[in-house]
Amino acid sequence: MPARELPVRPDLDQLKHQAKDLLHAIRAGDPAAVAELRELHPDVVDPQAAKLADAQLVLARSYGASSWSRLRLSCDLIDAIWRDDVPAVRTLVLKHPKLLYEDARIRKCNWGPPMSYAANLGRNGIIRVLNDLGATDHVQAMDRAALQSRIDTARMLYGMMGEPRLPNDPLGGPGYTLSATGTAFAFEMGARVVDDAGKRIAPVDIVLETDSRKPGDKHAILEMYVEHGLELPDTPAMALHRGRIDLLEEHLRRDSALLRRTFAHEEIYPPELGCHDEVIATHGTPLKDATLLHMAVDYDEMEIARWLLRRGIDPDERAAVDADGFGGHTALFATVVSQPNFWMNHQRRPQVAPFTELLLDSGADPNARASLRKQLHPGYGEEVPHEYRDVTPLSWGQRFHRRVFVSKPAMRLIAARGGHE
């Protein structure tokens, strides 16, 4: 049976409801529930005679816990950390010392044991108590603190360790979350961008391919890499990644056709910098063989988008069409399905569509048509491509298979300007 994983902040009441729902399903003879009972319960239990305690045990084991009480203990510990309740954490760990070394969410995950978990939230008082009680996950905790931009916490943990030699990849975590302060802290500790042989060790691929979208921090991180000795390609795509309009101006002076150019995937995500294929390089509407304007939309580069339009880029400039007939989409499609939309929806941010408004105000056709093929990063729970033939920006959004990437305000704006399916 597929294993369950506790959310970052589990809710015990919700788990109780899950156990009751599982019990009802078992008694109703639901095949999946009965199979889970038989696989995870240590005893042979007649589904019709199953009790709530049986369902709770099965549910706990599906989360990786040995018992329902162990699952409750994890919830109590995590809740105490979130509430910054130092005495409660101390009491729980003193009563159950093994908690100190087990992942707070039971199954091994990136939030880690209690000290690392607390580092994600900047709970310095709890970290000091756990350190005094014998916690050993200082390196992971420091990495998590830097990743989450909890720099005071990271610095405290570094001091607890006696300021040792750095881990192999101190720039990776803050690179993934686009934490400029975390990156600066790694350099403060002596991080390097190249090794003794001059080979790149800075995780440029992570910075370019991450699903995070923080343009200002991304620019700052790449500039820090350059300041510490890393050479980045002198290309228009890299200038956009760096947020360097001055460099884009230079490229436009050298290439008058720049605003009509489309860029191969390898130009946007250079393999020589460790970058990968289209699936691993996280973005929404396909960027392969698209323009700088398409890139600006998915990377939330509003100032660059405005500069491109001021300099004369056609808002309806299309991506290239491949041998299978996919492509040909305008940047307006990218405002409907994008990585910034994912974060807007996932984190319930204000529902806005500034790029859609900008492009429509600049004359973008609300009824441009194209065919697109899209496969999401496997981290989103799927590994298959989806095809959308002859769609408009509006039907692209209507049909896209993962709604969390779709901007409702963008679709409303397009519909208000005469867009249709």
Tab-separated table of C-alpha atoms in Angstrom:
chain	number	residue	atom	x	y	z
A	1	MET	CA	0.000	0.000	0.000
A	2	PRO	CA	1.241	3.568	-0.630
A	3	ALA	CA	2.851	5.077	2.463
A	4	ARG	CA	1.400	8.210	3.986
A	5	GLU	CA	3.521	11.153	5.082
A	6	LEU	CA	2.597	13.539	7.850
A	7	PRO	CA	2.151	17.151	6.729
A	8	VAL	CA	4.620	19.721	8.002
A	9	ARG	CA	2.190	20.631	10.787
A	10	PRO	CA	-0.084	17.639	11.425
A	11	ASP	CA	-3.484	18.102	13.041
A	12	LEU	CA	-4.380	15.401	15.561
A	13	ASP	CA	-8.100	16.049	15.146
A	14	GLN	CA	-7.789	15.468	11.408
A	15	LEU	CA	-5.922	12.217	12.064
A	16	LYS	CA	-8.740	11.115	14.365
A	17	HIS	CA	-11.221	11.809	11.577
A	18	GLN	CA	-9.027	9.864	9.158
A	19	ALA	CA	-9.038	6.893	11.514
A	20	LYS	CA	-12.838	6.995	11.755
A	21	ASP	CA	-13.167	7.243	7.984
A	22	LEU	CA	-10.793	4.308	7.596
A	23	LEU	CA	-12.851	2.267	10.064
A	24	HIS	CA	-16.046	2.974	8.115
A	25	ALA	CA	-14.324	1.975	4.880
A	26	ILE	CA	-13.023	-1.254	6.407
A	27	ARG	CA	-16.431	-2.229	7.738
A	28	ALA	CA	-18.013	-1.355	4.375
A	29	GLY	CA	-15.648	-3.778	2.665
A	30	ASP	CA	-13.776	-1.164	0.650
A	31	PRO	CA	-11.024	-3.189	-1.113
A	32	ALA	CA	-8.230	-0.675	-0.507
A	33	ALA	CA	-9.123	-0.226	3.160
A	34	VAL	CA	-9.389	-3.962	3.755
A	35	ALA	CA	-6.061	-4.516	1.997
A	36	GLU	CA	-4.482	-1.879	4.229
A	37	LEU	CA	-5.915	-3.587	7.316
A	38	ARG	CA	-4.473	-6.935	6.286
A	39	GLU	CA	-1.094	-5.516	5.373
A	40	LEU	CA	-0.472	-3.233	8.347
A	41	HIS	CA	-2.322	-4.811	11.286
A	42	PRO	CA	-0.163	-7.347	13.186
A	43	ASP	CA	-3.199	-9.563	13.876
A	44	VAL	CA	-5.830	-11.147	11.685
A	45	VAL	CA	-8.896	-8.949	12.094
A	46	ASP	CA	-12.342	-9.597	10.632
A	47	PRO	CA	-13.208	-6.361	8.777
A	48	GLN	CA	-16.784	-6.508	10.026
A	49	ALA	CA	-15.553	-6.773	13.618
A	50	ALA	CA	-12.852	-4.104	13.359
A	51	LYS	CA	-12.754	-1.486	16.097
A	52	LEU	CA	-11.565	2.124	16.139
A	53	ALA	CA	-8.334	1.042	17.838
A	54	ASP	CA	-7.641	-1.258	14.882
A	55	ALA	CA	-8.154	1.536	12.384
A	56	GLN	CA	-5.976	3.886	14.448
A	57	LEU	CA	-3.159	1.340	14.536
A	58	VAL	CA	-3.356	0.760	10.789
A	59	LEU	CA	-3.398	4.495	10.114
A	60	ALA	CA	-0.441	5.082	12.432
A	61	ARG	CA	1.576	2.373	10.721
A	62	SER	CA	0.747	3.821	7.316
A	63	TYR	CA	2.431	7.028	8.537
A	64	GLY	CA	5.461	5.058	9.690
A	65	ALA	CA	4.613	5.069	13.409
A	66	SER	CA	4.709	1.895	15.464
A	67	SER	CA	1.452	2.736	17.240
A	68	TRP	CA	-1.310	5.305	17.543
A	69	SER	CA	0.302	6.667	20.706
A	70	ARG	CA	3.565	7.204	18.796
A	71	LEU	CA	1.691	9.112	16.118
A	72	ARG	CA	0.052	11.291	18.786
A	73	LEU	CA	3.450	11.908	20.346
A	74	SER	CA	4.778	13.243	17.043
A	75	CYS	CA	1.799	15.591	16.764
A	76	ASP	CA	2.324	16.837	20.314
A	77	LEU	CA	6.023	17.458	19.748
A	78	ILE	CA	5.524	19.324	16.479
A	79	ASP	CA	2.734	21.399	17.982
A	80	ALA	CA	4.970	22.364	20.910
A	81	ILE	CA	7.740	23.429	18.518
A	82	TRP	CA	5.358	25.565	16.495
A	83	ARG	CA	4.079	27.198	19.685
A	84	ASP	CA	7.692	27.741	20.791
A	85	ASP	CA	6.808	25.997	24.040
A	86	VAL	CA	10.261	25.222	25.425
A	87	PRO	CA	9.073	23.499	28.652
A	88	ALA	CA	6.706	21.220	26.716
A	89	VAL	CA	9.465	20.141	24.319
A	90	ARG	CA	11.845	19.494	27.213
A	91	THR	CA	9.232	17.412	29.042
A	92	LEU	CA	8.408	15.323	25.959
A	93	VAL	CA	12.050	14.606	25.128
A	94	LEU	CA	12.995	13.782	28.727
A	95	LYS	CA	10.082	11.344	28.916
A	96	HIS	CA	10.777	9.890	25.448
A	97	PRO	CA	14.543	10.293	24.783
A	98	LYS	CA	14.390	8.516	21.403
A	99	LEU	CA	12.463	11.472	20.020
A	100	LEU	CA	15.716	13.405	19.979
A	101	TYR	CA	17.109	11.294	17.143
A	102	GLU	CA	13.967	10.358	15.177
A	103	ASP	CA	12.434	12.535	12.507
A	104	ALA	CA	9.769	14.766	13.993
A	105	ARG	CA	7.401	13.690	11.204
A	106	ILE	CA	8.353	10.024	11.815
A	107	ARG	CA	9.334	9.149	8.246
A	108	LYS	CA	12.717	10.460	7.206
A	109	CYS	CA	12.226	13.791	5.449
A	110	ASN	CA	14.019	17.066	4.898
A	111	TRP	CA	12.561	18.755	8.018
A	112	GLY	CA	14.472	16.228	10.103
A	113	PRO	CA	14.653	15.462	13.856
A	114	PRO	CA	13.341	17.923	16.449
A	115	MET	CA	16.400	20.200	16.378
A	116	SER	CA	16.346	20.480	12.581
A	117	TYR	CA	12.585	20.897	12.631
A	118	ALA	CA	12.921	23.737	15.138
A	119	ALA	CA	15.663	25.323	13.007
A	120	ASN	CA	13.226	25.637	10.100
A	121	LEU	CA	11.108	27.878	12.312
A	122	GLY	CA	13.912	29.754	14.057
A	123	ARG	CA	13.029	28.375	17.493
A	124	ASN	CA	16.362	29.183	19.127
A	125	GLY	CA	15.300	28.478	22.718
A	126	ILE	CA	14.102	25.005	21.763
A	127	ILE	CA	17.316	24.362	19.855
A	128	ARG	CA	19.397	25.241	22.919
A	129	VAL	CA	17.390	22.819	25.063
A	130	LEU	CA	17.705	20.030	22.501
A	131	ASN	CA	21.422	20.690	22.216
A	132	ASP	CA	21.777	20.393	25.998
A	133	LEU	CA	19.791	17.135	25.916
A	134	GLY	CA	22.177	15.607	23.391
A	135	ALA	CA	20.822	16.306	19.901
A	136	THR	CA	23.322	15.513	17.179
A	137	ASP	CA	21.753	16.831	13.942
A	138	HIS	CA	23.492	20.215	14.028
A	139	VAL	CA	24.658	20.168	10.399
A	140	GLN	CA	21.204	19.396	9.052
A	141	ALA	CA	19.694	21.955	11.405
A	142	MET	CA	22.121	24.640	10.245
A	143	ASP	CA	21.383	23.806	6.599
A	144	ARG	CA	17.643	24.028	7.210
A	145	ALA	CA	18.002	27.343	9.017
A	146	ALA	CA	20.043	28.829	6.159
A	147	LEU	CA	17.588	27.432	3.613
A	148	GLN	CA	14.715	29.143	5.451
A	149	SER	CA	16.678	32.401	5.840
A	150	ARG	CA	16.852	31.946	9.640
A	151	ILE	CA	20.353	33.372	9.708
A	152	ASP	CA	20.582	34.075	13.462
A	153	THR	CA	19.601	30.450	14.039
A	154	ALA	CA	22.128	29.174	11.491
A	155	ARG	CA	24.880	31.253	13.043
A	156	MET	CA	24.010	29.973	16.543
A	157	LEU	CA	24.152	26.347	15.349
A	158	TYR	CA	27.466	26.958	13.599
A	159	GLY	CA	28.829	28.259	16.875
A	160	MET	CA	27.475	25.226	18.754
A	161	MET	CA	29.486	23.014	16.407
A	162	GLY	CA	32.662	24.963	17.091
A	163	GLU	CA	32.683	26.554	13.622
A	164	PRO	CA	33.856	23.405	11.806
A	165	ARG	CA	34.773	22.903	8.168
A	166	LEU	CA	31.806	23.467	5.915
A	167	PRO	CA	29.601	20.673	4.581
A	168	ASN	CA	30.133	19.791	0.931
A	169	ASP	CA	27.182	21.762	-0.400
A	170	PRO	CA	26.412	24.751	1.868
A	171	LEU	CA	25.035	26.746	-1.077
A	172	GLY	CA	22.519	24.153	-2.275
A	173	GLY	CA	19.756	24.683	0.292
A	174	PRO	CA	19.592	28.472	0.073
A	175	GLY	CA	19.977	28.134	-3.689
A	176	TYR	CA	16.845	25.998	-3.886
A	177	THR	CA	14.735	28.370	-1.789
A	178	LEU	CA	16.420	31.422	-3.354
A	179	SER	CA	17.526	32.696	0.027
A	180	ALA	CA	19.989	35.516	-0.564
A	181	THR	CA	20.640	35.865	3.177
A	182	GLY	CA	21.252	32.116	3.462
A	183	THR	CA	23.688	32.291	0.561
A	184	ALA	CA	25.481	35.246	2.117
A	185	PHE	CA	25.770	33.274	5.372
A	186	ALA	CA	27.309	30.329	3.504
A	187	PHE	CA	29.918	32.672	2.028
A	188	GLU	CA	30.479	34.144	5.485
A	189	MET	CA	31.376	30.624	6.626
A	190	GLY	CA	33.801	30.239	3.728
A	191	ALA	CA	31.736	28.642	0.970
A	192	ARG	CA	33.399	28.537	-2.435
A	193	VAL	CA	32.043	28.642	-5.968
A	194	VAL	CA	34.954	26.753	-7.527
A	195	ASP	CA	37.248	24.065	-6.162
A	196	ASP	CA	41.055	24.110	-6.044
A	197	ALA	CA	41.180	22.998	-9.672
A	198	GLY	CA	38.890	25.803	-10.765
A	199	LYS	CA	35.920	23.485	-11.344
A	200	ARG	CA	32.487	24.918	-10.638
A	201	ILE	CA	30.909	23.772	-7.381
A	202	ALA	CA	28.329	26.562	-7.001
A	203	PRO	CA	24.843	25.072	-7.574
A	204	VAL	CA	23.879	27.335	-10.466
A	205	ASP	CA	21.628	24.592	-11.825
A	206	ILE	CA	19.594	24.621	-8.614
A	207	VAL	CA	19.208	28.388	-8.720
A	208	LEU	CA	18.046	28.358	-12.353
A	209	GLU	CA	15.840	25.261	-12.137
A	210	THR	CA	14.215	25.686	-8.736
A	211	ASP	CA	10.451	26.032	-8.474
A	212	SER	CA	10.960	29.051	-6.195
A	213	ARG	CA	10.239	32.486	-7.633
A	214	LYS	CA	12.001	35.358	-5.873
A	215	PRO	CA	13.569	37.488	-8.615
A	216	GLY	CA	15.428	39.886	-6.336
A	217	ASP	CA	17.000	37.095	-4.293
A	218	LYS	CA	17.846	35.104	-7.408
A	219	HIS	CA	19.636	38.092	-8.910
A	220	ALA	CA	21.540	38.669	-5.665
A	221	ILE	CA	22.606	35.014	-5.423
A	222	LEU	CA	23.943	34.908	-8.976
A	223	GLU	CA	25.801	38.183	-8.447
A	224	MET	CA	27.348	36.774	-5.254
A	225	TYR	CA	28.553	33.775	-7.246
A	226	VAL	CA	30.185	36.112	-9.754
A	227	GLU	CA	31.724	38.251	-7.016
A	228	HIS	CA	33.277	35.117	-5.506
A	229	GLY	CA	34.888	34.091	-8.767
A	230	LEU	CA	32.368	32.180	-10.878
A	231	GLU	CA	32.121	33.019	-14.567
A	232	LEU	CA	28.619	32.896	-16.020
A	233	PRO	CA	27.877	32.695	-19.747
A	234	ASP	CA	27.514	36.034	-21.506
A	235	THR	CA	24.124	35.254	-23.061
A	236	PRO	CA	20.772	37.053	-23.191
A	237	ALA	CA	19.104	34.232	-21.249
A	238	MET	CA	21.667	34.478	-18.448
A	239	ALA	CA	21.311	38.256	-18.399
A	240	LEU	CA	17.591	37.733	-17.783
A	241	HIS	CA	18.273	35.195	-15.026
A	242	ARG	CA	20.548	37.779	-13.410
A	243	GLY	CA	18.001	40.564	-13.820
A	244	ARG	CA	20.588	42.597	-15.711
A	245	ILE	CA	18.827	44.964	-18.096
A	246	ASP	CA	22.184	46.651	-18.727
A	247	LEU	CA	23.522	43.388	-20.141
A	248	LEU	CA	20.361	42.884	-22.182
A	249	GLU	CA	20.907	46.340	-23.657
A	250	GLU	CA	24.399	45.245	-24.707
A	251	HIS	CA	23.044	42.106	-26.352
A	252	LEU	CA	20.380	44.123	-28.169
A	253	ARG	CA	23.053	46.474	-29.499
A	254	ARG	CA	24.986	43.478	-30.823
A	255	ASP	CA	21.942	41.638	-32.173
A	256	SER	CA	19.112	43.743	-33.603
A	257	ALA	CA	17.003	40.574	-34.010
A	258	LEU	CA	17.226	39.705	-30.304
A	259	LEU	CA	13.598	40.570	-29.570
A	260	ARG	CA	12.414	38.150	-32.266
A	261	ARG	CA	14.732	35.337	-31.246
A	262	THR	CA	13.628	32.116	-29.637
A	263	PHE	CA	15.973	30.329	-27.253
A	264	ALA	CA	16.719	26.623	-27.127
A	265	HIS	CA	16.283	24.870	-23.808
A	266	GLU	CA	20.069	24.547	-23.509
A	267	GLU	CA	20.472	28.318	-23.850
A	268	ILE	CA	18.052	28.958	-21.007
A	269	TYR	CA	19.360	26.092	-18.847
A	270	PRO	CA	23.028	25.564	-19.826
A	271	PRO	CA	24.205	21.935	-19.429
A	272	GLU	CA	27.717	23.192	-18.687
A	273	LEU	CA	26.305	24.695	-15.490
A	274	GLY	CA	24.813	21.362	-14.456
A	275	CYS	CA	21.310	22.029	-15.788
A	276	HIS	CA	18.991	19.248	-16.821
A	277	ASP	CA	16.118	18.471	-19.198
A	278	GLU	CA	12.791	20.249	-19.603
A	279	VAL	CA	11.091	18.255	-16.853
A	280	ILE	CA	13.644	18.944	-14.130
A	281	ALA	CA	13.917	22.629	-15.043
A	282	THR	CA	10.775	23.773	-13.262
A	283	HIS	CA	8.482	26.150	-15.130
A	284	GLY	CA	4.851	26.390	-16.222
A	285	THR	CA	4.036	27.015	-19.891
A	286	PRO	CA	6.911	25.513	-21.961
A	287	LEU	CA	9.955	27.757	-22.330
A	288	LYS	CA	11.792	25.613	-24.861
A	289	ASP	CA	12.285	27.632	-28.057
A	290	ALA	CA	10.430	30.610	-26.557
A	291	THR	CA	11.345	34.291	-26.355
A	292	LEU	CA	12.752	36.456	-23.622
A	293	LEU	CA	9.208	37.713	-22.996
A	294	HIS	CA	7.995	34.164	-22.289
A	295	MET	CA	10.909	33.752	-19.872
A	296	ALA	CA	10.184	37.052	-18.138
A	297	VAL	CA	6.607	35.962	-17.430
A	298	ASP	CA	7.462	32.601	-15.865
A	299	TYR	CA	10.371	34.027	-13.875
A	300	ASP	CA	8.254	36.931	-12.574
A	301	GLU	CA	10.605	39.488	-14.151
A	302	MET	CA	8.199	42.405	-14.478
A	303	GLU	CA	10.832	45.094	-15.035
A	304	ILE	CA	12.399	43.060	-17.828
A	305	ALA	CA	8.987	42.418	-19.396
A	306	ARG	CA	8.303	46.154	-19.405
A	307	TRP	CA	11.750	46.847	-20.860
A	308	LEU	CA	11.190	44.308	-23.651
A	309	LEU	CA	7.871	45.895	-24.558
A	310	ARG	CA	9.345	49.423	-24.458
A	311	ARG	CA	12.128	48.256	-26.738
A	312	GLY	CA	9.579	46.991	-29.247
A	313	ILE	CA	9.106	43.279	-28.723
A	314	ASP	CA	5.858	42.074	-30.270
A	315	PRO	CA	3.569	40.939	-27.410
A	316	ASP	CA	2.342	38.244	-29.802
A	317	GLU	CA	5.827	36.961	-30.628
A	318	ARG	CA	5.476	33.190	-30.763
A	319	ALA	CA	7.579	30.286	-29.560
A	320	ALA	CA	8.932	28.033	-32.295
A	321	VAL	CA	6.903	25.022	-33.463
A	322	ASP	CA	8.610	21.629	-33.196
A	323	ALA	CA	8.470	18.670	-35.566
A	324	ASP	CA	5.388	17.303	-33.805
A	325	GLY	CA	3.484	20.559	-34.200
A	326	PHE	CA	3.802	21.720	-30.600
A	327	GLY	CA	4.704	25.309	-29.794
A	328	GLY	CA	3.686	28.550	-31.410
A	329	HIS	CA	2.319	29.967	-28.150
A	330	THR	CA	2.569	33.625	-27.182
A	331	ALA	CA	3.617	34.982	-23.808
A	332	LEU	CA	-0.040	35.426	-22.884
A	333	PHE	CA	-0.304	31.633	-22.567
A	334	ALA	CA	2.495	31.802	-19.984
A	335	THR	CA	0.493	34.192	-17.829
A	336	VAL	CA	-2.307	31.610	-17.596
A	337	VAL	CA	-0.163	28.596	-16.637
A	338	SER	CA	3.021	29.459	-14.747
A	339	GLN	CA	5.198	28.701	-11.766
A	340	PRO	CA	4.344	32.040	-10.086
A	341	ASN	CA	0.677	31.031	-10.386
A	342	PHE	CA	1.472	27.847	-8.479
A	343	TRP	CA	2.775	29.830	-5.505
A	344	MET	CA	-0.081	32.332	-5.707
A	345	ASN	CA	-2.609	29.493	-5.454
A	346	HIS	CA	-0.691	27.122	-3.185
A	347	GLN	CA	0.114	29.784	-0.596
A	348	ARG	CA	-3.225	31.573	-1.058
A	349	ARG	CA	-1.599	34.842	-1.987
A	350	PRO	CA	-3.648	37.745	-3.417
A	351	GLN	CA	-5.185	36.746	-6.748
A	352	VAL	CA	-3.538	39.066	-9.265
A	353	ALA	CA	-2.442	38.850	-12.900
A	354	PRO	CA	-0.121	41.802	-13.608
A	355	PHE	CA	1.605	40.190	-16.608
A	356	THR	CA	-1.737	39.375	-18.224
A	357	GLU	CA	-2.846	42.974	-17.817
A	358	LEU	CA	0.483	44.269	-19.131
A	359	LEU	CA	0.362	42.113	-22.270
A	360	LEU	CA	-3.287	42.795	-23.030
A	361	ASP	CA	-2.717	46.534	-22.568
A	362	SER	CA	0.191	46.180	-25.002
A	363	GLY	CA	-2.076	44.665	-27.648
A	364	ALA	CA	-1.659	40.916	-27.100
A	365	ASP	CA	-4.209	38.821	-28.977
A	366	PRO	CA	-6.547	37.157	-26.435
A	367	ASN	CA	-7.440	34.494	-29.016
A	368	ALA	CA	-4.052	33.394	-30.306
A	369	ARG	CA	-3.986	29.645	-30.957
A	370	ALA	CA	-1.248	27.083	-30.360
A	371	SER	CA	-0.639	23.439	-29.481
A	372	LEU	CA	1.289	22.598	-26.320
A	373	ARG	CA	2.805	19.541	-24.699
A	374	LYS	CA	3.641	19.670	-20.995
A	375	GLN	CA	5.127	17.238	-18.488
A	376	LEU	CA	5.430	18.468	-14.915
A	377	HIS	CA	8.389	17.890	-12.619
A	378	PRO	CA	7.984	14.465	-10.930
A	379	GLY	CA	7.935	16.257	-7.596
A	380	TYR	CA	4.373	17.249	-8.432
A	381	GLY	CA	3.303	13.603	-8.421
A	382	GLU	CA	3.228	12.636	-12.080
A	383	GLU	CA	5.635	11.607	-14.813
A	384	VAL	CA	3.582	11.660	-18.009
A	385	PRO	CA	3.274	14.298	-20.752
A	386	HIS	CA	-0.069	15.907	-21.532
A	387	GLU	CA	-0.990	17.274	-24.954
A	388	TYR	CA	-3.257	20.221	-25.752
A	389	ARG	CA	-3.987	20.740	-29.434
A	390	ASP	CA	-5.198	23.997	-30.961
A	391	VAL	CA	-5.922	25.901	-27.764
A	392	THR	CA	-6.321	29.590	-27.009
A	393	PRO	CA	-4.890	31.106	-23.815
A	394	LEU	CA	-8.334	30.672	-22.247
A	395	SER	CA	-8.799	27.030	-23.259
A	396	TRP	CA	-5.181	26.313	-22.267
A	397	GLY	CA	-6.136	27.363	-18.753
A	398	GLN	CA	-9.513	25.612	-18.857
A	399	ARG	CA	-7.996	22.278	-19.872
A	400	PHE	CA	-4.685	22.283	-18.005
A	401	HIS	CA	-4.462	19.161	-15.847
A	402	ARG	CA	-3.125	20.768	-12.648
A	403	ARG	CA	-5.340	23.631	-11.583
A	404	VAL	CA	-2.851	24.954	-9.037
A	405	PHE	CA	-0.733	26.291	-11.943
A	406	VAL	CA	-3.657	28.172	-13.497
A	407	SER	CA	-4.419	31.838	-12.835
A	408	LYS	CA	-8.144	32.534	-12.517
A	409	PRO	CA	-7.640	36.315	-12.593
A	410	ALA	CA	-5.635	35.959	-15.818
A	411	MET	CA	-8.468	34.009	-17.377
A	412	ARG	CA	-11.022	36.574	-16.236
A	413	LEU	CA	-8.977	39.393	-17.764
A	414	ILE	CA	-8.593	37.523	-21.049
A	415	ALA	CA	-12.301	36.730	-21.176
A	416	ALA	CA	-13.131	40.387	-20.475
A	417	ARG	CA	-10.985	41.386	-23.473
A	418	GLY	CA	-12.899	39.064	-25.802
A	419	GLY	CA	-10.979	35.858	-25.223
A	420	HIS	CA	-12.788	32.581	-25.834
A	421	GLU	CA	-12.093	28.893	-26.093
